[in-house]
Each structure stands twice: as C-alpha cells, then as structure tokens.
Short mmCIF file of C-alpha atoms in Angstrom, two decimals:
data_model
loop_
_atom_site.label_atom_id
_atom_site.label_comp_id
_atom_site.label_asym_id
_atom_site.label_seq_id
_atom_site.Cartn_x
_atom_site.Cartn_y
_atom_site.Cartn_z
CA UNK A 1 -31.87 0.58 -4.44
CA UNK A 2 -28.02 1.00 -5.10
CA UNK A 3 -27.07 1.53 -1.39
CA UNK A 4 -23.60 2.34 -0.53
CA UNK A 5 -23.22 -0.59 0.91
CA UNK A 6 -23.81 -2.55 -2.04
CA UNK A 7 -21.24 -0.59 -3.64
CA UNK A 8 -18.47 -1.45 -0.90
CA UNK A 9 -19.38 -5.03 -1.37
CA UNK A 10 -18.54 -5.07 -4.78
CA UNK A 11 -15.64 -3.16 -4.38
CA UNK A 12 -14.40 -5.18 -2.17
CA UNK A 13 -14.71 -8.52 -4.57
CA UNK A 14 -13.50 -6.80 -7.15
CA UNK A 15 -10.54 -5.73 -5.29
CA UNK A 16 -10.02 -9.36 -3.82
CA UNK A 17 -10.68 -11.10 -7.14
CA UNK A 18 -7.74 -8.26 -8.38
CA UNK A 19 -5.09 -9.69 -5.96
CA UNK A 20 -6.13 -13.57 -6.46
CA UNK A 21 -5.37 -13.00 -10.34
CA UNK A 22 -2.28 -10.86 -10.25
CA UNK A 23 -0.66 -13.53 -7.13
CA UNK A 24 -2.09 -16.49 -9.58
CA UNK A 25 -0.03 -15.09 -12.36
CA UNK A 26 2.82 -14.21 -10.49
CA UNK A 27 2.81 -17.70 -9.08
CA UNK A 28 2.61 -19.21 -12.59
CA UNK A 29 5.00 -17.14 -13.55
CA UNK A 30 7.28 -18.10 -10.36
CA UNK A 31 6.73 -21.79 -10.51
CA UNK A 32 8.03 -21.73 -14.86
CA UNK A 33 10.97 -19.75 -13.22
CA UNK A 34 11.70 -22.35 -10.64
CA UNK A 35 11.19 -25.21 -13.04
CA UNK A 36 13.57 -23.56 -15.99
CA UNK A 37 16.43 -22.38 -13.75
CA UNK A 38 18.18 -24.99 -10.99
CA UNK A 39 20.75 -22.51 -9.45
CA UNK A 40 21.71 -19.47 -11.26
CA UNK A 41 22.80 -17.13 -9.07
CA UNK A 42 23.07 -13.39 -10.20
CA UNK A 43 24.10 -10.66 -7.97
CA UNK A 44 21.50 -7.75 -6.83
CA UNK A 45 23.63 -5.68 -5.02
CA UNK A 46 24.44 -3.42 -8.24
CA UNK A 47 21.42 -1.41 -9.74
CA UNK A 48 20.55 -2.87 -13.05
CA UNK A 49 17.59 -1.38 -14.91
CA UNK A 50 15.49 -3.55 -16.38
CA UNK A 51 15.58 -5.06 -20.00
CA UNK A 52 13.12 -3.02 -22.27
CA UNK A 53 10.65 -5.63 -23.06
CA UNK A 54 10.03 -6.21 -19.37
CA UNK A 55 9.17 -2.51 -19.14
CA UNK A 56 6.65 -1.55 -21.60
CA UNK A 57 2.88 -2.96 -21.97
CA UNK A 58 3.25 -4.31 -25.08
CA UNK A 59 6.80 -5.75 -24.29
CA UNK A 60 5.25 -7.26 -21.33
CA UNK A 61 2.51 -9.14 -23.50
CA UNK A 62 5.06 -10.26 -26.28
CA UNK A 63 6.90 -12.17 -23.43
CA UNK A 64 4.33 -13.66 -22.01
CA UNK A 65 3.36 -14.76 -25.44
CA UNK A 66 6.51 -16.32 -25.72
CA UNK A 67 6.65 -18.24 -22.53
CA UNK A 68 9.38 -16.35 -20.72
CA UNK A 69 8.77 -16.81 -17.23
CA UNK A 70 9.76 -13.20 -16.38
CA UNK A 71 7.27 -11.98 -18.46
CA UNK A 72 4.75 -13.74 -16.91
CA UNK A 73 5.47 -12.57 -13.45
CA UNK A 74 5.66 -9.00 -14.93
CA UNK A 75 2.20 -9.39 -16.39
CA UNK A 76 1.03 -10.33 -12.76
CA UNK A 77 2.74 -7.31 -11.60
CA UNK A 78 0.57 -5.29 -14.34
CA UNK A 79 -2.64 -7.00 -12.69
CA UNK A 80 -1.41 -5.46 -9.44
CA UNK A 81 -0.88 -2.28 -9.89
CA UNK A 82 -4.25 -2.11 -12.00
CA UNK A 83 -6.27 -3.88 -9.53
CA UNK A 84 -6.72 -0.19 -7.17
CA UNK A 85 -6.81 1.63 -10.83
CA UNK A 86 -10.16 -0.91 -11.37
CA UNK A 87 -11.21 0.34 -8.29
CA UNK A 88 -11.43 3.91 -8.60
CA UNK A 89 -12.86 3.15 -12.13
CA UNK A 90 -15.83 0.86 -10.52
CA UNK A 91 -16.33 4.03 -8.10
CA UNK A 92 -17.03 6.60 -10.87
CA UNK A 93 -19.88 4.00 -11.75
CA UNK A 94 -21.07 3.30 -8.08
CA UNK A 95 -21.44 7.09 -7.48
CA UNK A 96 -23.09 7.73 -10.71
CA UNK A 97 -25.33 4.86 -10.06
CA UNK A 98 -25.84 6.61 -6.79
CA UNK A 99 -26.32 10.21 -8.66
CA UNK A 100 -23.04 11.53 -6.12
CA UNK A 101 -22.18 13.72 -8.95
CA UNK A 102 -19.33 15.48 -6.72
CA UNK A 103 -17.23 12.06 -6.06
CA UNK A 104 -18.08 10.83 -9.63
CA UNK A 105 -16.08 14.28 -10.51
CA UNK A 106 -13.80 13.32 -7.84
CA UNK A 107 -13.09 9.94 -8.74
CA UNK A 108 -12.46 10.72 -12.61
CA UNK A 109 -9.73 13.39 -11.28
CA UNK A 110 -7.60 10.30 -9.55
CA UNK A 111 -8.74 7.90 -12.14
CA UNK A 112 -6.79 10.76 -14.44
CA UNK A 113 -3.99 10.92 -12.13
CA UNK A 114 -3.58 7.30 -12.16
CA UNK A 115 -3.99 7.31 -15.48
CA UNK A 116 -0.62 9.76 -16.03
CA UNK A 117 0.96 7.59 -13.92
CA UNK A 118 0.58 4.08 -15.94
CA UNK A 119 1.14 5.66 -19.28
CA UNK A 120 4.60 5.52 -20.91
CA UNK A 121 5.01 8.97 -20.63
CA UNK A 122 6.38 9.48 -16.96
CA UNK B 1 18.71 -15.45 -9.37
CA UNK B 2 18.94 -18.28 -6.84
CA UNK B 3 16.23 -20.18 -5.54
CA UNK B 4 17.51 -20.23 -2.12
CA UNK B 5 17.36 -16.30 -2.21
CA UNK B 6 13.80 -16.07 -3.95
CA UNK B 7 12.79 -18.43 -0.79
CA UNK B 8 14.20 -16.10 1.38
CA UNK B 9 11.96 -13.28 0.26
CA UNK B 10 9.43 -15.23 0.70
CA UNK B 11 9.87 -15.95 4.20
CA UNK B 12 11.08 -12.44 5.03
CA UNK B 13 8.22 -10.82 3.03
CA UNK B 14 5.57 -13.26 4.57
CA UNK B 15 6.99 -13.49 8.27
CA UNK B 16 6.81 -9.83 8.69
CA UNK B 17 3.17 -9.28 7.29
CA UNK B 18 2.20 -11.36 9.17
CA UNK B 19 3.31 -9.96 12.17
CA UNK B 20 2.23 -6.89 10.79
CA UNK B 21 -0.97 -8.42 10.00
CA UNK B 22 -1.70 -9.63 13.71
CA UNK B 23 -0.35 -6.60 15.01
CA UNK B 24 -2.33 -4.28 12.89
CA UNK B 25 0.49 -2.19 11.69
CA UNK B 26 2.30 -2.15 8.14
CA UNK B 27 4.87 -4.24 6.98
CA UNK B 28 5.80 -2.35 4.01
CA UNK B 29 8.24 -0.40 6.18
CA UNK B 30 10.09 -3.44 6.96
CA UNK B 31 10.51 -4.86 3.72
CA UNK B 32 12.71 -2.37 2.00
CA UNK B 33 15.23 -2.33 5.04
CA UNK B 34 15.50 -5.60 5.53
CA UNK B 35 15.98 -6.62 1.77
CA UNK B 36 18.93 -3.62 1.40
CA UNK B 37 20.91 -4.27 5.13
CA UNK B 38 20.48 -7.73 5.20
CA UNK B 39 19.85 -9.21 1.78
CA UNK B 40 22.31 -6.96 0.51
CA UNK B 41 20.13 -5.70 -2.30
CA UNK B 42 20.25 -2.78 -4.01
CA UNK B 43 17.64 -0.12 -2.95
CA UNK B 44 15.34 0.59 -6.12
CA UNK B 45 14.72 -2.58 -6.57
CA UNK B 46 13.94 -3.33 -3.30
CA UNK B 47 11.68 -0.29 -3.62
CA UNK B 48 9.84 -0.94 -6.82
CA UNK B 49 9.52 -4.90 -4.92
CA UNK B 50 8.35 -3.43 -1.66
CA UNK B 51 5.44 -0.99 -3.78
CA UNK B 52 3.70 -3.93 -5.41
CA UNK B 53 3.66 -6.32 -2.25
CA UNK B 54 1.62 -2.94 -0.63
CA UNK B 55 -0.76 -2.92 -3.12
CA UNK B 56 -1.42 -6.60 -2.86
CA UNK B 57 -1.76 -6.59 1.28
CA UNK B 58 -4.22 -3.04 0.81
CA UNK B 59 -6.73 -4.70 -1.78
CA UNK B 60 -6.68 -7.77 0.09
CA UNK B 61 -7.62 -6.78 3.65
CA UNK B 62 -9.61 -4.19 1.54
CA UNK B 63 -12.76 -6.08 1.76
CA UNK B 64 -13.02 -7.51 5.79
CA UNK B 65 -12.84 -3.65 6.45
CA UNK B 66 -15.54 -2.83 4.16
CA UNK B 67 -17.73 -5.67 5.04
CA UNK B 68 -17.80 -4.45 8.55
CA UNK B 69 -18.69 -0.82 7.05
CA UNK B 70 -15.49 1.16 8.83
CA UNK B 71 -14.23 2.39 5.60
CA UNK B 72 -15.36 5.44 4.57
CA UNK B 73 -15.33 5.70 0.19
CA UNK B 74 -15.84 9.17 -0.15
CA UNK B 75 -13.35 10.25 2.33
CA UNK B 76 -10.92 8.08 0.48
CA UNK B 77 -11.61 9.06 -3.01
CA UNK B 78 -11.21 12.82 -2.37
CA UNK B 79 -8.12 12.19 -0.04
CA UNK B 80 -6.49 10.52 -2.67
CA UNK B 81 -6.41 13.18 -5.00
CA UNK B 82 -3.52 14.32 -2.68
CA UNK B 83 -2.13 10.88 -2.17
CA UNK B 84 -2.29 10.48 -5.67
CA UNK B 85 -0.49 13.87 -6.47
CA UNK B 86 2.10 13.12 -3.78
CA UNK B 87 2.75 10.31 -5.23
CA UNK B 88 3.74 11.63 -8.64
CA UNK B 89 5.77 14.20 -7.02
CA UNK B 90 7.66 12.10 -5.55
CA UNK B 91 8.99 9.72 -7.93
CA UNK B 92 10.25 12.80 -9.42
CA UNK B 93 12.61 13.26 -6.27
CA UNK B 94 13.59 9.67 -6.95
CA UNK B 95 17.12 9.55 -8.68
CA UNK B 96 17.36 12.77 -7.03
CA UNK B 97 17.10 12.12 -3.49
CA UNK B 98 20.82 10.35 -2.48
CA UNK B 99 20.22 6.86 -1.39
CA UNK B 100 21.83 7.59 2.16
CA UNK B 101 19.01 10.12 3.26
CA UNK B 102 16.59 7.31 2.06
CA UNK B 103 17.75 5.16 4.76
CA UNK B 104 17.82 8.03 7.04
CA UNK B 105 14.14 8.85 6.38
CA UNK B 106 13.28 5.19 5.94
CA UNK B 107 14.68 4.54 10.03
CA UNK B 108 12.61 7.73 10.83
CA UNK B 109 9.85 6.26 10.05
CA UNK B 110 10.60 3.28 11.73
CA UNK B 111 11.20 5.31 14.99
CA UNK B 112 8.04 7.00 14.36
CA UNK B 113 5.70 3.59 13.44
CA UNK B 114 7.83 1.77 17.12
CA UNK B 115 6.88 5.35 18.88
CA UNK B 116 2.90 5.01 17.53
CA UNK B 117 2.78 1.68 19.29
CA UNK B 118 3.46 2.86 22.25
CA UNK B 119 1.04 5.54 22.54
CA UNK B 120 -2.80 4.27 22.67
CA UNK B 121 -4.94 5.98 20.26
CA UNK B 122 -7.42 8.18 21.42
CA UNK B 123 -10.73 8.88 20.02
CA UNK B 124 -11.47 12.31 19.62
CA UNK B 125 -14.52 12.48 17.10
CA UNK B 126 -17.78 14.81 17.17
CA UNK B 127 -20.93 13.04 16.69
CA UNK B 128 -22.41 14.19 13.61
CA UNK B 129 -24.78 17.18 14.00
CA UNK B 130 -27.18 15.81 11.56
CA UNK B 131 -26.48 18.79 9.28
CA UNK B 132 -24.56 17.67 5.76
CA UNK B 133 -21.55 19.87 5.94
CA UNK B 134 -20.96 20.68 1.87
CA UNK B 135 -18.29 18.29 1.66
CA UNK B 136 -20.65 15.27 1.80
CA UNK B 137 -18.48 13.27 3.57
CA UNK B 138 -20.04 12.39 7.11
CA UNK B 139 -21.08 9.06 7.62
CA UNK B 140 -21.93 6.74 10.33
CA UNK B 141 -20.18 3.28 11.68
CA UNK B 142 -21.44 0.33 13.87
CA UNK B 143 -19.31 0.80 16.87
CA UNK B 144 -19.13 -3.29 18.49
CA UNK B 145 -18.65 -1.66 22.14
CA UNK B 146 -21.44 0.72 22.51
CA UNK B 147 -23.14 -1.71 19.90
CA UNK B 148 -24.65 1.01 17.74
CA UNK B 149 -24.58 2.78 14.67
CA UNK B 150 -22.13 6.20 15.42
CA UNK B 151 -22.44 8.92 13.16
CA UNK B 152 -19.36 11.50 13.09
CA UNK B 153 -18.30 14.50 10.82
CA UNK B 154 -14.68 14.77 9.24
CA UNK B 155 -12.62 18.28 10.20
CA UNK B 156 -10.33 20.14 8.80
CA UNK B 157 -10.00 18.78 4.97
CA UNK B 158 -7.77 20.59 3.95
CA UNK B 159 -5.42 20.28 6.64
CA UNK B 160 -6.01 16.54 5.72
CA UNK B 161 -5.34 17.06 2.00
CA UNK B 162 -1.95 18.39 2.65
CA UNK B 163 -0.89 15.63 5.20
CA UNK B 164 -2.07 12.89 2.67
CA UNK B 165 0.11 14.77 -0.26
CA UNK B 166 2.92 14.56 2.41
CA UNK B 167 2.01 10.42 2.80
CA UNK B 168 1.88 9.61 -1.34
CA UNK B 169 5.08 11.82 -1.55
CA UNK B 170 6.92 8.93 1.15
CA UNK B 171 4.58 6.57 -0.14
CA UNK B 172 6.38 6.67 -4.02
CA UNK B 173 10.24 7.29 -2.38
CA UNK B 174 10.32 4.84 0.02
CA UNK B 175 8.00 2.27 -1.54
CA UNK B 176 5.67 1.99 1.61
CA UNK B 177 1.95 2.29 2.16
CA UNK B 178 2.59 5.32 4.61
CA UNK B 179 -0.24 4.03 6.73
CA UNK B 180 2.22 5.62 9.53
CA UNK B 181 1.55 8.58 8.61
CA UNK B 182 -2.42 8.39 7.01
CA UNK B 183 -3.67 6.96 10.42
CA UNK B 184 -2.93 9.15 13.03
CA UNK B 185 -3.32 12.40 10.36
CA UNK B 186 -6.96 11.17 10.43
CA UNK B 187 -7.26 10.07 14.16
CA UNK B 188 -6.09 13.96 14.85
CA UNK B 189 -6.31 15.75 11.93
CA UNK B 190 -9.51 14.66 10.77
CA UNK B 191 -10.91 13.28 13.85
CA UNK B 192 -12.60 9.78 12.76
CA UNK B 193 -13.06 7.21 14.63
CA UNK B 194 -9.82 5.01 15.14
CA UNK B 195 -11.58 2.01 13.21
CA UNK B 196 -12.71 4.20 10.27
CA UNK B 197 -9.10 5.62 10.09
CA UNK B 198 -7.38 2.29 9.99
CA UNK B 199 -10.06 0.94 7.57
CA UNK B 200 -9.63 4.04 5.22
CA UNK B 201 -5.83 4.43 5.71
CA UNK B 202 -5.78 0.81 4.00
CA UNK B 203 -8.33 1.32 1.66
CA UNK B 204 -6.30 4.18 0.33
CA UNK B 205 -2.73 2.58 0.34
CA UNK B 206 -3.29 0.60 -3.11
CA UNK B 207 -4.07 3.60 -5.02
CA UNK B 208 -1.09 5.60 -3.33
CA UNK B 209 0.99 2.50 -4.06
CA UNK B 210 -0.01 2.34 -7.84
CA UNK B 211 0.37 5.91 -8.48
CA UNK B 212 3.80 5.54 -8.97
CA UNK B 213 4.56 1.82 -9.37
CA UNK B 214 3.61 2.43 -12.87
CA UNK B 215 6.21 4.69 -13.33
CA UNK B 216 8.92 2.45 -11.43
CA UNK B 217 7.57 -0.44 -13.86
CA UNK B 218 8.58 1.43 -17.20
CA UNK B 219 11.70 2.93 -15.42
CA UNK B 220 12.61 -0.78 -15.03
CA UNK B 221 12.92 -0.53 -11.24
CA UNK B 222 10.50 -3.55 -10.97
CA UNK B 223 12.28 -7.09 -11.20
CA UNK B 224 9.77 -9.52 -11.55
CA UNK B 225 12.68 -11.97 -9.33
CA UNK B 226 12.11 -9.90 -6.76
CA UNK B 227 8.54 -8.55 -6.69
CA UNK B 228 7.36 -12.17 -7.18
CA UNK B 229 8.32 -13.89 -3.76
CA UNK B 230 7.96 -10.51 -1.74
CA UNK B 231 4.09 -9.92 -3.10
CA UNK B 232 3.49 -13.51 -2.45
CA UNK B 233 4.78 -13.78 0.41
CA UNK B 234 3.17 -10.60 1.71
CA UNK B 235 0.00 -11.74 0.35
CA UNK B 236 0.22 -15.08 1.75
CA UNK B 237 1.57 -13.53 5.65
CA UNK B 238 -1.14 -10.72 5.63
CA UNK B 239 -4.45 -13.38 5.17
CA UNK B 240 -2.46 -15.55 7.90
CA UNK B 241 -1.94 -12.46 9.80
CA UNK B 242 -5.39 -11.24 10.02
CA UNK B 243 -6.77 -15.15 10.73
CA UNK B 244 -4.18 -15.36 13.69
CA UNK B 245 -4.96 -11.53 14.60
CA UNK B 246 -8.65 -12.69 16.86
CA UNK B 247 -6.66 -15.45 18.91
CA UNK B 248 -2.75 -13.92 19.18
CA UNK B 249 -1.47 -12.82 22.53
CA UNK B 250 -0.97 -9.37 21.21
CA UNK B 251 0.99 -7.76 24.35
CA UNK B 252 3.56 -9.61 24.27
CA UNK B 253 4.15 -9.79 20.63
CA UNK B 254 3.83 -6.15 20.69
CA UNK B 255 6.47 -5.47 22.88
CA UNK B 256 8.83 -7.76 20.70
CA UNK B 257 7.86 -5.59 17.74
CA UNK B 258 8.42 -3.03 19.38
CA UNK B 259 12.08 -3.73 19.99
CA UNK B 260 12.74 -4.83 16.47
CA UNK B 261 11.64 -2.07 14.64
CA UNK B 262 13.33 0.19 17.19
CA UNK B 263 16.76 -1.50 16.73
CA UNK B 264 16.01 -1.74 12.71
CA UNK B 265 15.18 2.30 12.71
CA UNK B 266 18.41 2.79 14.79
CA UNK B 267 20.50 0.61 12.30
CA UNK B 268 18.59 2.24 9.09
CA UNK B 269 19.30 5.81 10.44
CA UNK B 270 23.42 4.91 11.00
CA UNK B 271 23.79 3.40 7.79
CA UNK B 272 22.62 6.11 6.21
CA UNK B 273 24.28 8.70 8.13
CA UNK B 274 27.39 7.01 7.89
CA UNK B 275 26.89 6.45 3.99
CA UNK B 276 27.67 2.74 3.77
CA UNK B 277 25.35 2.51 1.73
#
C-alpha cells in the first residue's frame, strides 16, 4: 500500500537529488568561471539588471550551449528554483495515488501558482 | 567579479548557515544584510542571491525532517496556497517599496528572530479527538521524550492562512524563508507540536522561496556571480550545520547569536532610517 510515509520518503529524495544537481551545476558552472577569469573585478554596489539571455529559459539554454560559464550557473539556478516546483508536482501524484482527492485539488492550485510565477509573463 | 569577493560569499553564506544550522534558526535573514552593509552590494541582487540559497538549505534539510515523520504534507500543501499567493503579491511591492524601509523591516525581523530565541517555545497542542475534522489535516508524530506516537489536531486555519500570506509576502521582499514568522504562527496559531512546526515551516520555505525567484530570475535580479557562492556556501554550511547540531554546546553559542543578530537588527534598522542606503 502507498502509505504516506512512502510518499515523504520519496519526496524527500527527490527534493535532495534537486539540490545535489542544481549545486553540481552551479559548481561547474563556478569552477569554468574561476578557471576563465584571474582577477576581474567589477563593482556591485550599483543595480545592474541582468543581460537578456541570462534571463529567459531559452536564453539560459543557448548559453549554456555555448559554454559561457554564467550560463551555466544560471541553469543551476533554474534547477533550484524548480526543485520545490517538482515537489508539489510529485504531491499531486502521491495524493492521487493515495485517492486524497482534496490535496490533489490543493496541490494543482499551488502547482498553478507556481506555475504563474516561472512563466515569462510576471 | 573578483575571486577574492566570490570567496567571501562563500564563507559568509556558509559560516552563517551553519550557525544557523546548529542553532536551528534561519540564516536567510542574515545573508541579505550582511552582503548590502558589509559587502557593499546592492540590495536586489543580494535579494534575488539570498532567495535561491533558501531554497537550496529548505529542500536539503527537507528530508532528515521527513524521515523522522515531523513534517506534516497536507498542512503544508494547503498553507502554501497563501505562502504562495503572498509571495506573488509581494514581488509586486518590489520596485515599489523604497530600499530604506527594506532595511528597516529587514532589522525588524532581526529583532524579532534575536527576541524568539530568547523565549522557550511552549507546546500548547490538543491531542487529537479521534474525530477527522473536514479539513483532513490531523495527524500524529513520534514524540522521542514520551517515546510514542502523539496524535494532535490543527486550529484555526484560517487564521493560519492569513499569517502564512503575511510570511510569502516578506518571504518575496526581503528574499528570506520567513521561518520567523511560519514557526511560531503554527506553535500559537495553529497549535502543533514545536517539532512538526519547525519541520513544516522548512518544508514550506522552498516553495515560498520559488514563488517569486522566478520572477526575480526574468527581472534579471539574479546574478549567477552572486547566487553561485552564496547557494553553495549555504548548502555546504547547512549539511555541516545540522552534523555539528547533535554534539555543539548550544548555550553558549546561542547567547553569541544572540548578540549578533541583535547588534545587526540595530545597525539594519539605523541605516535604513537614516537612508544611507
């Protein structure tokens, strides 16, 4: 039987695999930046938005693509933020599995809200 | 960006997690502070930094908590409807809010997270009745001191609803996990049990967190030189955090904490008020 249990154990792998891919990325993506630049030293006291293609999914993967090391660390930030998102998305299966109709309902209203909030639209 | 400066958000981000991590509290609150007075960086990024180093220290002491069956899922999922919403509310104050009252809310919280220290948490919960309320959410813990299973109800939900919109709404302004604020809402509020709040409180931060670091990522207030060494290193000081956390002398570090985060709240508030920022 499904038990909840079973369901919080694979959340939390899921959840711990999640953060052991997006730091592994970031990492790569840290070490290329380490290797490429000696000393540069630019100043963050001024606000300075982004560059586009650091800011958009599909800018993110053509980067990466090309081996920028920003890019890379960007796609690890991606992996972050969509490690919880892979979480609520697990729990509409768990609770189906589990016939909790209610918090499948639940879950798909965050999972929509979430959902808002990664698109391109905010 | 220099390396000596992404190695010093590394040690910044992972020195206080850890602490954090032994301690039991959140760093998240430090991080932003200590980047903008001391590092001298400017404030959204530090933000947009600070909200993906939460996620990473939520989802992973996500899975300790649930292995020892304190977090409760279905509290969380309908709780973070409201975190959720909060959340998207307020990164629509952000660019609106003036960067001075930031730092005065961010040193309130401070004050408030030193101030929760201090006070011992007291368990007020209400065995469960046996009866399924319609919410579905009772469940049942293994308490280690009375070495049995305790089953216990959750109050108030809505009350609980509105304090967890309150929580995403800091949560996406200040780029923290508001734990500060989830935990005792559901020690009081809800009335759990003080292990099933802390567990849930953390089990909810990653969702609050990504609700609206999506929207800081295509805003471009996420620079990958900044959110790399502070995730890492918050990733890497929380799992040496929670190692150290069974043999620290917690007292004494406690106090220490204390003192810090009382002096940084007093220096957030001031620069804020006094708009040197």
């Amino acid at each position: 039987m499904y038990t909840e249990q079973k369901m919080e154990t694979q959340m939390g792998a899921l959840l711990r695999a999640g953060v052991i891919l997006a730091c592994g990325i970031m990492l790569a993506g840290g070490a290329l930046y380490l290797m490429k630049n000696g000393g540069g030293h630019e100043s963050y006291k001024a606000f300075r938005a982004e560059p586009a293609p650091l800011r958009s999914f599909t800018g993110i993967w053509r980067q990466t693509r090309a081996g920028s090391a920003d890019g890379i660390v960007q796609l690890g930030v991606l992996a972050m933020i969509a490690t919880p998102v892979l979480r609520v998305a697990f729990a509409v299966y768990g609770f189906a599995r589990r016939r909790q109709w209610l918090f499948v309902a639940v879950s798909i209203i965050v999972l929509a809200l979430l959902g808002y909030g990664l698109s391109e639209r905010g | 960006m220099s390396v000596e400066l992404e190695f010093w958000l590394f040690a910044v981000a992972a020195g206080t997690s850890l602490l954090g991590g032994v301690l039991g509290m959140a760093s998240g609150v430090f991080i932003v502070p200590v980047l903008t007075l001391f590092g001298h960086l400017d404030i959204h990024s530090a933000i947009g930094a600070s909200l993906v180093s939460v996620i990473a220290c939520s989802c992973a002491s996500a899975a300790p908590f649930l292995q020892e069956r304190l977090t409760n899922i279905r509290l969380a999922i309908v709780l973070e409807t409201a975190t959720t919403l909060g959340a998207l509310t307020g990164v629509l104050l952000v660019g609106v809010v003036p960067i001075s009252l930031l730092f005065v809310l961010f040193g309130l919280v401070l004050l408030l997270a030193a101030a929760q220290m201090l006070r011992a948490r007291r368990q007020t919960i209400q065995p469960g009745s046996g009866r399924s309320s319609s919410w579905q959410l009772g469940a049942s813990y293994p308490d280690t001191e009375l070495g049995s299973e305790v089953a216990y109800e959750v109050h108030r939900v809505p009350a609980g609803l509105g304090l967890m919109y309150l929580a995403g709404l800091l949560s996406a302004l200040l780029g923290i996990g508001s734990g500060v604020l989830k935990v005792p809402a559901m020690d009081t509020a809800l009335r759990l049990p003080i292990k099933v709040s802390s567990a849930t409180s953390n089990f909810m931060i990653g969702v609050t967190a990504a609700a609206s670091a999506g929207i800081y990522l295509h805003r471009g207030y996420i620079d990958p030189g900044l959110a790399m060494p502070v995730t890492l290193g918050v990733a890497g000081g929380s799992f040496v955090g929670a190692m150290l956390l069974k043999n620290a002398s917690v007292q004494r570090l406690r106090t220490f904490f204390r003192v810090v985060i009382l002096a940084l709240g007093v220096e957030t508030i001031y620069n804020g008020w006094v708009g040197k920022i």
